[in-house]
Coordinates of C-alpha atoms (C1' of nucleotides) in Angstrom, one line a residue:
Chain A
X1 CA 0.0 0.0 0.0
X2 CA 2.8 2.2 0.8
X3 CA 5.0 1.5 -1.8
X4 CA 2.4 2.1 -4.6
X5 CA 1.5 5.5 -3.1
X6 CA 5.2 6.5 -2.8
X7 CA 5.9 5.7 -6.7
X8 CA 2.7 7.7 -7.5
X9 CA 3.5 10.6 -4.9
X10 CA 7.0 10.8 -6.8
X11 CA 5.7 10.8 -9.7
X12 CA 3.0 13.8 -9.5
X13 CA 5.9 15.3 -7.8
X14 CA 7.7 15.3 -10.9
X15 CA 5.3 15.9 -13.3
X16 CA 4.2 18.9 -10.9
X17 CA 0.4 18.1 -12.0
X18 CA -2.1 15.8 -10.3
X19 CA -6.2 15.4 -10.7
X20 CA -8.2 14.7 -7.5
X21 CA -8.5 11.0 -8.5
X22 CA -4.9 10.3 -8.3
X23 CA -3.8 12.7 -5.1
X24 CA -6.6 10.6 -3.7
X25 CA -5.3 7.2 -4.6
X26 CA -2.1 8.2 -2.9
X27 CA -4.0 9.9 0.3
X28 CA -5.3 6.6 0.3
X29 CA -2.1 4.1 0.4
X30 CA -0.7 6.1 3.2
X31 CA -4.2 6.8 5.4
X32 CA -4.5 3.0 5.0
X33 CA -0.7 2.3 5.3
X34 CA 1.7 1.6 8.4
X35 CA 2.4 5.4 7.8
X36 CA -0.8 7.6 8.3
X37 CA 1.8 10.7 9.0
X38 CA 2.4 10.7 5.5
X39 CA -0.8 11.2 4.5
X40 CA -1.0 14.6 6.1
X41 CA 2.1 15.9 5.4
X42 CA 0.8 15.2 1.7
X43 CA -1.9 17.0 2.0
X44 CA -0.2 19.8 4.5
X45 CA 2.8 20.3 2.0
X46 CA 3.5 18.4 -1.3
X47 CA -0.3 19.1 -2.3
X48 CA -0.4 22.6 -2.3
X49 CA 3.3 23.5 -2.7
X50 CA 4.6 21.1 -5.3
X51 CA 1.9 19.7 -7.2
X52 CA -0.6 22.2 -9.2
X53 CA -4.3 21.0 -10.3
X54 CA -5.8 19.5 -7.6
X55 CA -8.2 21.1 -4.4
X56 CA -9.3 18.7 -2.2
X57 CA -13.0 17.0 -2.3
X58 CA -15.0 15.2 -0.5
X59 CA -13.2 12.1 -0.9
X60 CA -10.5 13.7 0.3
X61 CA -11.3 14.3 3.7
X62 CA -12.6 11.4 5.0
X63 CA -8.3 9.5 3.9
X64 CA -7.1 12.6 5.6
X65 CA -9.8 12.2 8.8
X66 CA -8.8 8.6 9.4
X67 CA -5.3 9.8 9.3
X68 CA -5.7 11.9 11.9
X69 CA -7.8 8.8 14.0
X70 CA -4.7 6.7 13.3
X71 CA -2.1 9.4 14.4
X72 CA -4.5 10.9 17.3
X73 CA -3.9 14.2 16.2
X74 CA -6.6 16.3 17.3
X75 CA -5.0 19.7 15.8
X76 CA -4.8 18.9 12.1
X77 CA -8.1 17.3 12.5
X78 CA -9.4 20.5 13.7
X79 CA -7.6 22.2 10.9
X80 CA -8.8 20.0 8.8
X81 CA -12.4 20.3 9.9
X82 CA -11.9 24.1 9.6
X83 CA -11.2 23.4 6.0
X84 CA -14.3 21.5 5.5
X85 CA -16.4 23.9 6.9
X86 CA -15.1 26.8 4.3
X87 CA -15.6 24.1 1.2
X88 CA -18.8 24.1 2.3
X89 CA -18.2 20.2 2.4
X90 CA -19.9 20.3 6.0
X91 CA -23.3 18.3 4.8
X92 CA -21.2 15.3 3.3
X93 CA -22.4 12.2 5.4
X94 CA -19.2 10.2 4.2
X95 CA -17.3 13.8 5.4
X96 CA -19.5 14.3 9.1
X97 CA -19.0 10.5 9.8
X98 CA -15.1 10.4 9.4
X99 CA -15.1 13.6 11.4
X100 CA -16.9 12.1 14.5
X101 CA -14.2 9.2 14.2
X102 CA -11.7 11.5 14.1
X103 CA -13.2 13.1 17.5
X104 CA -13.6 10.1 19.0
X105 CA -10.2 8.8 18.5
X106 CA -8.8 12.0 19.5
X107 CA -10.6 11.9 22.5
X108 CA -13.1 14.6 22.0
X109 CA -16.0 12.7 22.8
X110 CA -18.0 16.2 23.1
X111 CA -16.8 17.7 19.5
X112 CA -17.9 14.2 18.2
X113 CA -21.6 14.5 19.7
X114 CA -21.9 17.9 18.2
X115 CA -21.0 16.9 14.5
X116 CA -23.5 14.3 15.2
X117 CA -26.4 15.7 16.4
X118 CA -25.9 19.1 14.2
X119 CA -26.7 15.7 11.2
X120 CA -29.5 16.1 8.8
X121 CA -29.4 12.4 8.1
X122 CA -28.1 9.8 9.7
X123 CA -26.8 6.1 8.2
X124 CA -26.1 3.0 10.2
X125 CA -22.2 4.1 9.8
X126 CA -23.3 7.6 11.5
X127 CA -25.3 5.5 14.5
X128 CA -22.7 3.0 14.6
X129 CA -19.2 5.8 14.7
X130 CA -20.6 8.0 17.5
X131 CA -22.3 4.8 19.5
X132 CA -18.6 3.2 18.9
X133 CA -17.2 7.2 20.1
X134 CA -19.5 6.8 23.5
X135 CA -18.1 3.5 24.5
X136 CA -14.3 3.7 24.2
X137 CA -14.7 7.4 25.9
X138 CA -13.2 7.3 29.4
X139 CA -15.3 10.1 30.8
X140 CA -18.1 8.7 33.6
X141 CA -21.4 8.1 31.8
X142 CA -20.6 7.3 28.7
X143 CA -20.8 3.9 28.6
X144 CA -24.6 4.8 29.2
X145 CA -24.6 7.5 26.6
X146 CA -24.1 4.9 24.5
X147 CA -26.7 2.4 25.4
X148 CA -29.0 5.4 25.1
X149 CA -27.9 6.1 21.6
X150 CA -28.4 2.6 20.1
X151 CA -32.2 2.8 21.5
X152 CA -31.8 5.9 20.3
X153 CA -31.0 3.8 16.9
X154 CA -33.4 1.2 16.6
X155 CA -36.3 3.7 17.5
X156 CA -35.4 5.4 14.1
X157 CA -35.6 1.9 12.5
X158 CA -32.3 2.0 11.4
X159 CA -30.9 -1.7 11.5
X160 CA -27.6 -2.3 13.2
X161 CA -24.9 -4.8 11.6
X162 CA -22.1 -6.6 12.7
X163 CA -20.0 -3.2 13.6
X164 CA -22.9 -1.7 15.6
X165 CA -23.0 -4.9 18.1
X166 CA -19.5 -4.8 18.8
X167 CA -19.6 -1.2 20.2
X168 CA -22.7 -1.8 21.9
X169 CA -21.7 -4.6 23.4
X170 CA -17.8 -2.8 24.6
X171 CA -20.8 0.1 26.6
X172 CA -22.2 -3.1 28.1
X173 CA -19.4 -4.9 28.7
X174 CA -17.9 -1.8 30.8
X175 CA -20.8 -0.7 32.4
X176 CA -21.3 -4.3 33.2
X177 CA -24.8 -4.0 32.2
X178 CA -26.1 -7.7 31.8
X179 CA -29.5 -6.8 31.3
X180 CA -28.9 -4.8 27.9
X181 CA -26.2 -7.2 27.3
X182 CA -28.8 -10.1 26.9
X183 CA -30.6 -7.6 24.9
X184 CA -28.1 -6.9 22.1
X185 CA -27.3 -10.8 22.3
X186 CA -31.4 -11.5 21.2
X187 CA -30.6 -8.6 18.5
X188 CA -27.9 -10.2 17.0
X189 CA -29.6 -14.0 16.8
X190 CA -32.4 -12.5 15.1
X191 CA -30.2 -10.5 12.7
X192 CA -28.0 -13.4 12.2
X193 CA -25.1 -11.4 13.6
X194 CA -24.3 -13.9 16.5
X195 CA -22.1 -16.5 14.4
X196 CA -19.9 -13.4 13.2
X197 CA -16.4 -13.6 14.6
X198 CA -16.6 -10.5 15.6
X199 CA -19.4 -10.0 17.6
X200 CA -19.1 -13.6 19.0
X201 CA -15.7 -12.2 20.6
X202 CA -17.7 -9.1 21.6
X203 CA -20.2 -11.6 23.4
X204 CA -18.2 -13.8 25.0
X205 CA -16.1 -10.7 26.1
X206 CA -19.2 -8.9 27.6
X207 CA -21.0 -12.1 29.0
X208 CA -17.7 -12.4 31.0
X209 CA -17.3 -9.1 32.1
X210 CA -20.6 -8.8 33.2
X211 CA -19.7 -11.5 35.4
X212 CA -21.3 -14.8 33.8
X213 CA -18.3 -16.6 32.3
X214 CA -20.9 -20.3 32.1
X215 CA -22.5 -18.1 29.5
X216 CA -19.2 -16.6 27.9
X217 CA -17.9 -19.7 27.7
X218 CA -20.8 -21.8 26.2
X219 CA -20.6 -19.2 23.6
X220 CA -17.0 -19.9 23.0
X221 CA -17.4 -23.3 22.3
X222 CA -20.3 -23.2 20.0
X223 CA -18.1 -20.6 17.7
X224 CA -17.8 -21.6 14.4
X225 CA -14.8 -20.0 13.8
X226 CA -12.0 -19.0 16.3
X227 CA -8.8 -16.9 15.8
X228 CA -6.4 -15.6 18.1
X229 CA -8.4 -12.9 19.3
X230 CA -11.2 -15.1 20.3
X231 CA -8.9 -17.1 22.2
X232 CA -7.4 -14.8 24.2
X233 CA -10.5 -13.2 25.1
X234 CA -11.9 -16.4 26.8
X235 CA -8.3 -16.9 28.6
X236 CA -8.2 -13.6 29.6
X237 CA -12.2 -13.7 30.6
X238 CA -11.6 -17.2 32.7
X239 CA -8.3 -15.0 34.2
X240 CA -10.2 -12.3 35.4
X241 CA -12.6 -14.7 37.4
X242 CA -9.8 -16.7 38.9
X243 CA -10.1 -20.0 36.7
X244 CA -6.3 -20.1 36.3
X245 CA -6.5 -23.8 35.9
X246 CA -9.3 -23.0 33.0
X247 CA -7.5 -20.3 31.7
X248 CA -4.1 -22.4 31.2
X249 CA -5.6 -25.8 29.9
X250 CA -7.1 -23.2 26.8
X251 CA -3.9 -22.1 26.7
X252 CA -2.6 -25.7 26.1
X253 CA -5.9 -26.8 23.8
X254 CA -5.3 -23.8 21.7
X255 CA -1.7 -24.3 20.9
X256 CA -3.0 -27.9 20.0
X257 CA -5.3 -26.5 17.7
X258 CA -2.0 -24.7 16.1
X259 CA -3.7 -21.2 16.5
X260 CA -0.7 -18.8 17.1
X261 CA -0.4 -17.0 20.2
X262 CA 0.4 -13.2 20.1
X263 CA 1.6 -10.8 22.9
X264 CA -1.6 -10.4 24.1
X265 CA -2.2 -14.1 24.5
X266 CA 0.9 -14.1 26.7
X267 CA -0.7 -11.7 29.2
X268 CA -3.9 -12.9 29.5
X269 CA -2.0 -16.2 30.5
X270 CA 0.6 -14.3 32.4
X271 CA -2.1 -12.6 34.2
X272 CA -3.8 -15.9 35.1
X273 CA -0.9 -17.1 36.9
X274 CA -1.2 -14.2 38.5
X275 CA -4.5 -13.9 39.9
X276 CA -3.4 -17.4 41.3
X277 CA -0.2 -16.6 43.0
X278 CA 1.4 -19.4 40.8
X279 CA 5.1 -18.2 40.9
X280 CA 7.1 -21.3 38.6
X281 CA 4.4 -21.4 36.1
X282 CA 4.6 -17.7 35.7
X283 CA 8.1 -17.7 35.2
X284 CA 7.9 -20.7 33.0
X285 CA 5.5 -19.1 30.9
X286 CA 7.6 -15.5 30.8
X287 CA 10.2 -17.4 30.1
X288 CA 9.1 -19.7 27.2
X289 CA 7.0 -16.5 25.5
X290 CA 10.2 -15.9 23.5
X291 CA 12.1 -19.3 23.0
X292 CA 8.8 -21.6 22.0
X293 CA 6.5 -18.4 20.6
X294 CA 9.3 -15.9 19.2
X295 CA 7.6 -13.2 21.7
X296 CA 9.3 -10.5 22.7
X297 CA 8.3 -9.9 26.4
X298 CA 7.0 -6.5 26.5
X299 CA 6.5 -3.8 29.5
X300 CA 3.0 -5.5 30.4
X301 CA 4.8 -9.0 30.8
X302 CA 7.4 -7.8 32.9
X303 CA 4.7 -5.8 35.0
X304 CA 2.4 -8.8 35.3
X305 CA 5.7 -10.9 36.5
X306 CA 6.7 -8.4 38.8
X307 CA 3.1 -8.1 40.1
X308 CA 3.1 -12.0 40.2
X309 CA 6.5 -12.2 42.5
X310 CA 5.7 -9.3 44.6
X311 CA 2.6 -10.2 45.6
X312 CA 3.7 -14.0 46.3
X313 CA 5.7 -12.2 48.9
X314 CA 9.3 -12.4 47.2
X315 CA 9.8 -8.4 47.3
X316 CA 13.4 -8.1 47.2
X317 CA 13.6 -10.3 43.8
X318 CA 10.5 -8.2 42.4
X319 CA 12.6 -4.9 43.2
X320 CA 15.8 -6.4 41.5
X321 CA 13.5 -7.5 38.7
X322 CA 12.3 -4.2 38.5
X323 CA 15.6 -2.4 38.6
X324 CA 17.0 -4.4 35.4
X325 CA 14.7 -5.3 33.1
X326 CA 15.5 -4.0 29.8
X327 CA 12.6 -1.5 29.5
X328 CA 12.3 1.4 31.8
X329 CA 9.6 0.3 34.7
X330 CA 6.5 2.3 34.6
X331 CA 4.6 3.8 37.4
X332 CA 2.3 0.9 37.2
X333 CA 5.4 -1.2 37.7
X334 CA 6.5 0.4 40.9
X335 CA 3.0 1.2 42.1
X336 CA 2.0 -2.4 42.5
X337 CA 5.5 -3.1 44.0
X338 CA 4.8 -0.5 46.3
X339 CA 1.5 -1.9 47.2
X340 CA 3.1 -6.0 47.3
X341 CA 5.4 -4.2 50.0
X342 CA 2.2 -2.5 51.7
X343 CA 0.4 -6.1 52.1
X344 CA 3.3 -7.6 53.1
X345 CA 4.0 -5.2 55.9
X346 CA 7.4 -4.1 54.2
X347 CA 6.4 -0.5 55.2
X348 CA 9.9 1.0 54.5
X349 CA 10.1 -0.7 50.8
X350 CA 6.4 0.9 50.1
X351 CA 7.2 3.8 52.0
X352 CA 10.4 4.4 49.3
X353 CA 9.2 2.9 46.9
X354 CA 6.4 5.7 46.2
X355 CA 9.0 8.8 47.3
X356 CA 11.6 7.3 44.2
X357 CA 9.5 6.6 41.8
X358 CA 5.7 7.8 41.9
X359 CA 5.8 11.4 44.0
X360 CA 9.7 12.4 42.6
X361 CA 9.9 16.3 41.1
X362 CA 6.9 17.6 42.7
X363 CA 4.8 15.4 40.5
X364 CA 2.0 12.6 41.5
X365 CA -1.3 11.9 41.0
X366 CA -3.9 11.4 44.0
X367 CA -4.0 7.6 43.4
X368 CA -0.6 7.6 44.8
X369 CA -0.7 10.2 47.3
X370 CA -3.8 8.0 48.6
X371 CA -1.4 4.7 48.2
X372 CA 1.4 6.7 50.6
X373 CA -1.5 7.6 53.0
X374 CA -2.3 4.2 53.5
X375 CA 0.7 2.9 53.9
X376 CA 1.2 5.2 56.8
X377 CA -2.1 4.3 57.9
X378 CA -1.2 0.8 58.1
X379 CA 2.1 1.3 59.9
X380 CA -0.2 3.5 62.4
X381 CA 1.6 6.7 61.6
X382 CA -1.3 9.3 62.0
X383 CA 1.0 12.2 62.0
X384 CA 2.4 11.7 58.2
X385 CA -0.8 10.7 57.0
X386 CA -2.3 13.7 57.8
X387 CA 1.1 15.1 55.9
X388 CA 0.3 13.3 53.0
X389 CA -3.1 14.2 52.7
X390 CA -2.5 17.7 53.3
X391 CA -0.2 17.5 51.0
X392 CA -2.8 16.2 48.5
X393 CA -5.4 19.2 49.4
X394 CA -2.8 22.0 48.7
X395 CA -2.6 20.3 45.1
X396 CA -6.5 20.6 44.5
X397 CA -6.5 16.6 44.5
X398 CA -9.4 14.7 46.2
X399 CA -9.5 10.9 47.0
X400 CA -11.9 9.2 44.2
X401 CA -15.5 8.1 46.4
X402 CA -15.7 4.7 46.5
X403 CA -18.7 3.0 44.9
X404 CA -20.6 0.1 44.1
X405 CA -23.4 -0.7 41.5
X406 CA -26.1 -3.7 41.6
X407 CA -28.6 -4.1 38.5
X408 CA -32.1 -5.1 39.6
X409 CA -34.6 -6.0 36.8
X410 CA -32.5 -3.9 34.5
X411 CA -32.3 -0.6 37.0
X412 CA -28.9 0.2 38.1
X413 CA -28.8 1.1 41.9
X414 CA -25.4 2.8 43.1
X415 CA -24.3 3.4 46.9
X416 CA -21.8 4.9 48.3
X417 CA -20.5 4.6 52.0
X418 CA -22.7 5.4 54.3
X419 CA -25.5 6.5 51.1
X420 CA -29.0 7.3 52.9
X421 CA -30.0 8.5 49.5
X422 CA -31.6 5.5 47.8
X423 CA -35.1 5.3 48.2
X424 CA -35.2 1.7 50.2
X425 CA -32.4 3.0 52.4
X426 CA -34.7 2.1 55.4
X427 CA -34.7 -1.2 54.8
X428 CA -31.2 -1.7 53.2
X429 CA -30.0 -0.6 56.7
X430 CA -32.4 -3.1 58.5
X431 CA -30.8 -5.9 56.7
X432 CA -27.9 -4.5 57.1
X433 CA -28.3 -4.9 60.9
X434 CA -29.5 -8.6 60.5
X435 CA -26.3 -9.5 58.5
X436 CA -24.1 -8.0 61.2
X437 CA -26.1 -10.0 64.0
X438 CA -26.0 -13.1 61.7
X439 CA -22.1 -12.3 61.3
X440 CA -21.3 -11.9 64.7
X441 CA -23.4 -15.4 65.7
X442 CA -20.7 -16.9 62.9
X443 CA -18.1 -15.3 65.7
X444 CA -17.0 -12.6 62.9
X445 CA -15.2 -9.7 64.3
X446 CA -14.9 -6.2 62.2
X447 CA -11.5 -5.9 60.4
X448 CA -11.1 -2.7 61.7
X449 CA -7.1 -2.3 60.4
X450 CA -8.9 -1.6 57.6
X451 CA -9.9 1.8 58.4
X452 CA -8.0 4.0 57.4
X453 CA -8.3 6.7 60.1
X454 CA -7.0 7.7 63.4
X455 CA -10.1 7.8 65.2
X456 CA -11.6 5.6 68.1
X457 CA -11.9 1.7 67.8
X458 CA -16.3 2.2 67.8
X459 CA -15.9 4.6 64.9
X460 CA -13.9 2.6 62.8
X461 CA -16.3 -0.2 63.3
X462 CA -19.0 2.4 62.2
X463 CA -17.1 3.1 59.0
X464 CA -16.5 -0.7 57.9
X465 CA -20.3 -1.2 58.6
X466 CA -21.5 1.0 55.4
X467 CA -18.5 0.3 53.3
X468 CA -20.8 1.0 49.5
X469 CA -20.4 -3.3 48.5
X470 CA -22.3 -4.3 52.2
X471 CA -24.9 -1.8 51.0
X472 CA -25.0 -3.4 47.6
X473 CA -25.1 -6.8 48.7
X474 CA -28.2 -6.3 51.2
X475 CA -29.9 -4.3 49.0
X476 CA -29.1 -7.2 46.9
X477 CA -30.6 -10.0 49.2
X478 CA -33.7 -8.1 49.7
X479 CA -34.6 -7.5 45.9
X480 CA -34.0 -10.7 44.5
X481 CA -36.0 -14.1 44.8
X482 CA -34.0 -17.1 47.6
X483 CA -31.2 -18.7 45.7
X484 CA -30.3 -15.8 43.1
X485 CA -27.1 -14.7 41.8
X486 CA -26.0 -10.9 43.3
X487 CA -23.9 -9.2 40.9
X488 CA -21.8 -6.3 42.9
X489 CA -19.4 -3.5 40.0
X490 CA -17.1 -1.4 42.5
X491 CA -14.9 0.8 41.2
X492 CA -12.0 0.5 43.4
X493 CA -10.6 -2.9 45.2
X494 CA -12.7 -4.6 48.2
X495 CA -11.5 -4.1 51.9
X496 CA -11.2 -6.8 53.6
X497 CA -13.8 -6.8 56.2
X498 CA -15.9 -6.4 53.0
X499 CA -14.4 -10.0 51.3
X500 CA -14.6 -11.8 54.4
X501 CA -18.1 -10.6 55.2
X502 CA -19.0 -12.0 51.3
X503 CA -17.7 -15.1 52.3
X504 CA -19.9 -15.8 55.2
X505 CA -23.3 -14.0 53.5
X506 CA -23.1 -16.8 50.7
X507 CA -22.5 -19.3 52.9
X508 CA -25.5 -17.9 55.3
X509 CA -28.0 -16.9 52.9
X510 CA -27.2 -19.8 50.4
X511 CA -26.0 -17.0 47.7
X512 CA -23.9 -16.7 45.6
X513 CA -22.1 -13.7 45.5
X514 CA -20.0 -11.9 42.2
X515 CA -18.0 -8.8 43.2
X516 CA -16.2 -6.8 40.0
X517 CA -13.6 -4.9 41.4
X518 CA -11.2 -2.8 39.5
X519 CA -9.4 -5.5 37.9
X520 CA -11.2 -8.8 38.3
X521 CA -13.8 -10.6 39.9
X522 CA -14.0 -12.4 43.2
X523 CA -17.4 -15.5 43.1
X524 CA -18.5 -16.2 46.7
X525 CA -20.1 -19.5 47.1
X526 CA -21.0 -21.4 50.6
X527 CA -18.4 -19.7 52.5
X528 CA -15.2 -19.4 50.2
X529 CA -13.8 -17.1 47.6
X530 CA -12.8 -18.3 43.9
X531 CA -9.5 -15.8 44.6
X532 CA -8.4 -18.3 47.5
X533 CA -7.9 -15.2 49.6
X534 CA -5.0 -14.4 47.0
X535 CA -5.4 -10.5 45.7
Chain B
dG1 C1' -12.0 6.4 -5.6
dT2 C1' -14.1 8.3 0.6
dA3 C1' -16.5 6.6 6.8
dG4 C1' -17.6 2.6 11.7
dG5 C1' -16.1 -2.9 15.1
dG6 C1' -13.5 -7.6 19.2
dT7 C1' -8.4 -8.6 24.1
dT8 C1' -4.3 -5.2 27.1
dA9 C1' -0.4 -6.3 33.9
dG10 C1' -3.0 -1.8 38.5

DNA sequence: GTAGGGTTAG
């Protein structure tokens, strides 16, 4: 692609002459290329410098647009759309569709949903590129912008196609919203879509975010086709629910198969050996990525490694591991070193670990400001907390809330700590109390080194009581029929009064419990935890 | 001749 628009480049070049059907054809090869830059610095330069006869047109813009997509350029795709707007190329679908692409990738998701809502008609491509915009946008809420939009979608009986389900399905799958999930799933059988490789990866994938990996993985094996992709969604989906075992045995069936493995592969299996504290296989694995797959073990597989050996307790060889790989450790890198250290009660590693490497030059953002305070907090050392989070205040930086969602009969109910707001908070609290009486007949007693605060032993027990997940999960037990599944998204990482208390409410109230935290998922069943206690 | 999609260590 990029040779053929380089010969032709040279050659209008040379001629100093062009026509909008050959500057095109080369726009094209390098939009399309390994070498999107080139594409824009034909159009920024050799076009209107070197080569005579040619003003751009509305196939133009769209190469240049998915350029700038490619390259994340948000200024010449501002320029660009500047330039559209004086062409009075503006009403061009093919033109306003590129441009909310361009937004979107750019991370404007705000520009994006003014180009499309200022549309006088809208395709399934237009649908489909802002509904896509919505769900890879970081910002809170967007997930269930996009949800909104695809109603939004069928209401105007336009049909979606195989494109559309995949972005729908990413909202659902981050939102962890099941219930529309299901929906989209029903769409696609009717519309044939299911059997499509892509959106049975996007299936699979959102079944097991949304915490049913039976479902994602009765999927998988009816596929009728599987590439590497597919795979390494369903390891990384049996990973993140702690089925190392599962994860590892698809691992071996897959290289059976002779699918190839790629670099992603590798960490979805790295990550399962992980989530399981299984050290030798982990090293095995890091180890064998390059020899037996011709790998090259990249900054994730070191960080997942390092994450693996740190957590297992062997700190000093993490460290050392750390200090020589061959990349340059990120601040991931030394901020889940820092935490190993914190759970390991290495307070002097944690504590230095954050100075060096996370709050150095003046810089830091609150997650690790809250990470130091914590670590002081856990060594008892009120006085430099209180440093710490002074510190943070003078910056303008303010701890994230903690939070945690629950979807009954496709509502989404969210709580935070201590949350009177919900409109059953009279009875959420009155199960609450029975759990606690049922807890302390199990002879549970409050992990109160959990709380984080130097105050009196009777208010830290206070705190732990209406951590946002013990909300959730009797709010959970009194809207849902004996026997069913409670499904609990937080956005942080469970305390550990709050895992242990799981543990005993499923065993209790014969329930079984699925907690989403930030990074995986913990499944509570008669009394035990599918992380065995390792996280 | 132009536009949209699936995984990613915390």
């Amino acid at each position: 692609m990029n040779q053929a628009a380089q010969q032709l480049h040279a050659q209008l070049i040379k001629t100093r002459r062009s026509d909008p059907h050959s500057a095109n054809a080369v726009l094209k090869g390098y939009a399309k290329g390994s070498r999107p830059q080139e594409a824009l610095s034909f159009f920024f330069f050799s076009l209107r410098q070197q080569v005579a006869g040619t003003e751009p047109d509305s196939f133009t813009f769209p190469l240049l647009l998915h350029a700038c997509s490619r390259l994340r350029a948000k200024g010449p795709g501002k320029q660009l759309h500047g330039n559209i707007v004086k062409q009075g190329l503006s009403m061009d679908m093919f033109v306003q569709n590129s441009l909310i692409h361009m937004y979107a990738s750019c991370g404007g998701i705000q520009c994006a949903l003014k180009v499309f809502e200022r549309m006088s008609k809208r395709d399934v491509v237009s649908w489909t590129s802002i509904i896509g915009a919505a769900a890879a946008a970081a910002e809170e809420g967007c997930s269930a912008v996009a949800l909104h939009l695809f109603d939004e979608m069928l209401e105007e009986g336009v049909a979606p196609n195989e494109a559309t389900m995949v972005s729908v399905l990413r909202a659902c799958a981050d939102s962890g919203t099941l219930s529309t999930g299901r929906r989209v799933h029903r769409i696609s059988k009717k519309l044939k879509l299911e059997v499509k490789l892509h959106v049975a990866t996007a299936l699979v994938d959102m079944y097991a975010k949304c915490g049913s990996i039976e479902e994602a993985r009765e999927l998988f094996d009816q596929m009728p086709e599987r590439d590497a992709f597919a795979w390494t969604v369903m390891i990384s989906g049996l990973a993140s629910h702690g089925r190392s075992r599962d994860a590892l045995s698809l691992f071996h069936r897959m290289r059976e198969l002779g699918v190839t493995p790629d670099e992603r592969t590798m960490t979805a299996v790295l990550s399962a050996c992980r989530n399981a504290g299984m050290v030798a296989d982990g090293r095995r694995y890091f180890e064998e990525m390059k020899k037996s797959h011709g790998i090259q073990q990249r900054l994730q597989h070191y960080g997942c490694l390092i994450d693996l050996l740190g957590r297992a307790g062997n700190l000093e060889e993490a460290e050392e591991f750390a200090r020589r790989m061959p990349i340059d450790p990120d601040r991931v890198i030394w901020r889940t070193l820092a935490w190993a250290s914190k759970i390991h009660g290495d307070t002097g590693r944690a504590e230095r670990l954050v100075r060096e490497h996370l709050l150095g030059l003046g810089f830091g953002d609150s997650g690790s400001f809250v990470l130091l305070g914590n670590i002081y907090s856990t060594a008892r050392k009120w006085d430099q907390k209180a440093r710490v989070w002074a510190a943070m205040g003078s910056r303008g930086m303010k701890k994230p809330p903690a939070s945690s969602r629950i979807e009954i009969n496709g509502e989404i109910h969210e709580f935070e700590a201590g949350d009177g707001r919900h409109r059953e908070a009279e009875k959420i609290y009155l199960k609450l109390e029975e759990i606690e009486e049922r807890l302390r007949e199990e002879g549970h007693r409050p992990r109160i080194s959990e709380v984080l605060l130097d105050v009196d032993e009777e208010e830290k027990a206070f705190q732990l009581r209406h951590h946002s997940e013990k909300l959730a999960v009797a709010f959970g037990l009194i809207s849902s029929g004996p026997g069913e599944k409670i499904v609990i998204f937080k956005n942080l990482r469970s305390c550990e009064d709050c895992h242990e208390t799981m543990k005993i409410v499923s065993r209790i109230y014969g329930r079984e419990i699925i907690v989403r935290d930030r990074v995986r998922f913990h499944r509570f069943s008669r009394g035990t935890c599918s992380c065995g206690d390792f996280w």
